[in-house]
Coordinates of C-alpha atoms in Angstrom, one line a residue:
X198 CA 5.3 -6.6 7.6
X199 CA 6.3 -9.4 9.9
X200 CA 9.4 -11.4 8.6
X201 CA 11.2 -8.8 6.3
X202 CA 13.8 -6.1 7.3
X203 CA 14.0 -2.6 7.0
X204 CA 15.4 -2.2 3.9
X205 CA 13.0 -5.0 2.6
X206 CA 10.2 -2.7 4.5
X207 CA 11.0 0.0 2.0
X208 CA 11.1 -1.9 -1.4
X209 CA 8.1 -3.3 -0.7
X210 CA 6.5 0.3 0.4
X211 CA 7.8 1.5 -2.8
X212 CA 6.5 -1.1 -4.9
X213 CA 2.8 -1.5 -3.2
X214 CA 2.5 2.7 -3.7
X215 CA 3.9 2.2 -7.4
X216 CA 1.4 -0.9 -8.4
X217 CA -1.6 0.9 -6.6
X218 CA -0.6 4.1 -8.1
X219 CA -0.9 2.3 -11.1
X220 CA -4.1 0.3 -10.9
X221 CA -6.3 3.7 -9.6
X222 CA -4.4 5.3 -12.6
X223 CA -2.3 8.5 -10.6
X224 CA 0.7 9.8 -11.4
X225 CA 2.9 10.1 -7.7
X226 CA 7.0 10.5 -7.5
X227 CA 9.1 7.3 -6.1
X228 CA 8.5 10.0 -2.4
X229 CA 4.8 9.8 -2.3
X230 CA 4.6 6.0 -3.5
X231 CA 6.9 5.2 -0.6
X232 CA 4.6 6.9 1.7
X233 CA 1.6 5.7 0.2
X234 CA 2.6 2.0 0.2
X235 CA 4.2 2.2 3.7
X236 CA 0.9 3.5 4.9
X237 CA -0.8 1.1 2.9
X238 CA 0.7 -1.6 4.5
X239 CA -0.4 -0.4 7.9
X240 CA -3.8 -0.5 6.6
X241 CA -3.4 -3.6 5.5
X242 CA -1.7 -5.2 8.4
X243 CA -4.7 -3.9 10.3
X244 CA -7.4 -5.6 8.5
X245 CA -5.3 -8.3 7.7
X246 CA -5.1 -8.8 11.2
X247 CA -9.0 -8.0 11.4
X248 CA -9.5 -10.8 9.7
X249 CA -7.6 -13.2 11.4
X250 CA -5.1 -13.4 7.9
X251 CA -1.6 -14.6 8.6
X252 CA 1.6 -13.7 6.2
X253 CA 4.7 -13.5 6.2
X254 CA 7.8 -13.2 3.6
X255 CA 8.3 -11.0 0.5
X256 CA 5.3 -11.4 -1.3
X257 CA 2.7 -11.6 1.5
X258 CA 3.5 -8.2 2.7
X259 CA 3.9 -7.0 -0.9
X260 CA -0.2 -8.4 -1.2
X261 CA -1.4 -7.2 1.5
X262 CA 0.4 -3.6 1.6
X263 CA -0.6 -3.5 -2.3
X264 CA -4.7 -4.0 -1.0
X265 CA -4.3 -1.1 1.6
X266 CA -2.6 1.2 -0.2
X267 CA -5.4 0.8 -2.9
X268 CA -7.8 1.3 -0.2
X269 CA -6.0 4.7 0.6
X270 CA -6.0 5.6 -2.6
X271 CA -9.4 5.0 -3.0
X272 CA -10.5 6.6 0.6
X273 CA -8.6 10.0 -0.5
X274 CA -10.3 10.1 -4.2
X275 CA -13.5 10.0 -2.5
X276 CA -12.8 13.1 0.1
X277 CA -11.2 15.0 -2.7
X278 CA -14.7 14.2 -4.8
X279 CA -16.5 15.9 -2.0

């Protein structure tokens, strides 16, 4: 999350966990969609990265921490499955 602060890192952690808590239809506290959306947006940095994707700002990170904290989502609903 290149170009925000700390503070910034953690509304946008909390948001990307809440909408991708939303869109694979859970039910997490404000704790777990922190942690799921600041892990997302590792994930997504990563392959963002992979990809050769720059962004910065606000709403870049939010994007691309939103995408990988779906992708987590979706990676632990298929172990759990198993």
């Amino acid at each position: 999350m290149s170009g925000v602060g700390i503070l910034s890192a953690i509304i946008i952690g909390i948001l990307a966990g809440w909408i991708a808590e939303k869109v694979m239809k859970r039910d997490h506290g404000l704790f777990t969609n922190l942690i799921v959306g600041l892990i997302g947006a590792l994930i997504g940095g990563f392959i963002a990265g992979l990809i050769d994707f720059p962004f910065s700002g606000f709403i870049a990170s939010l994007i691309v921490s939103t995408l990988g904290a779906i992708l987590l989502l979706a990676l632990l609903g298929l172990i759990r499955r198993r």
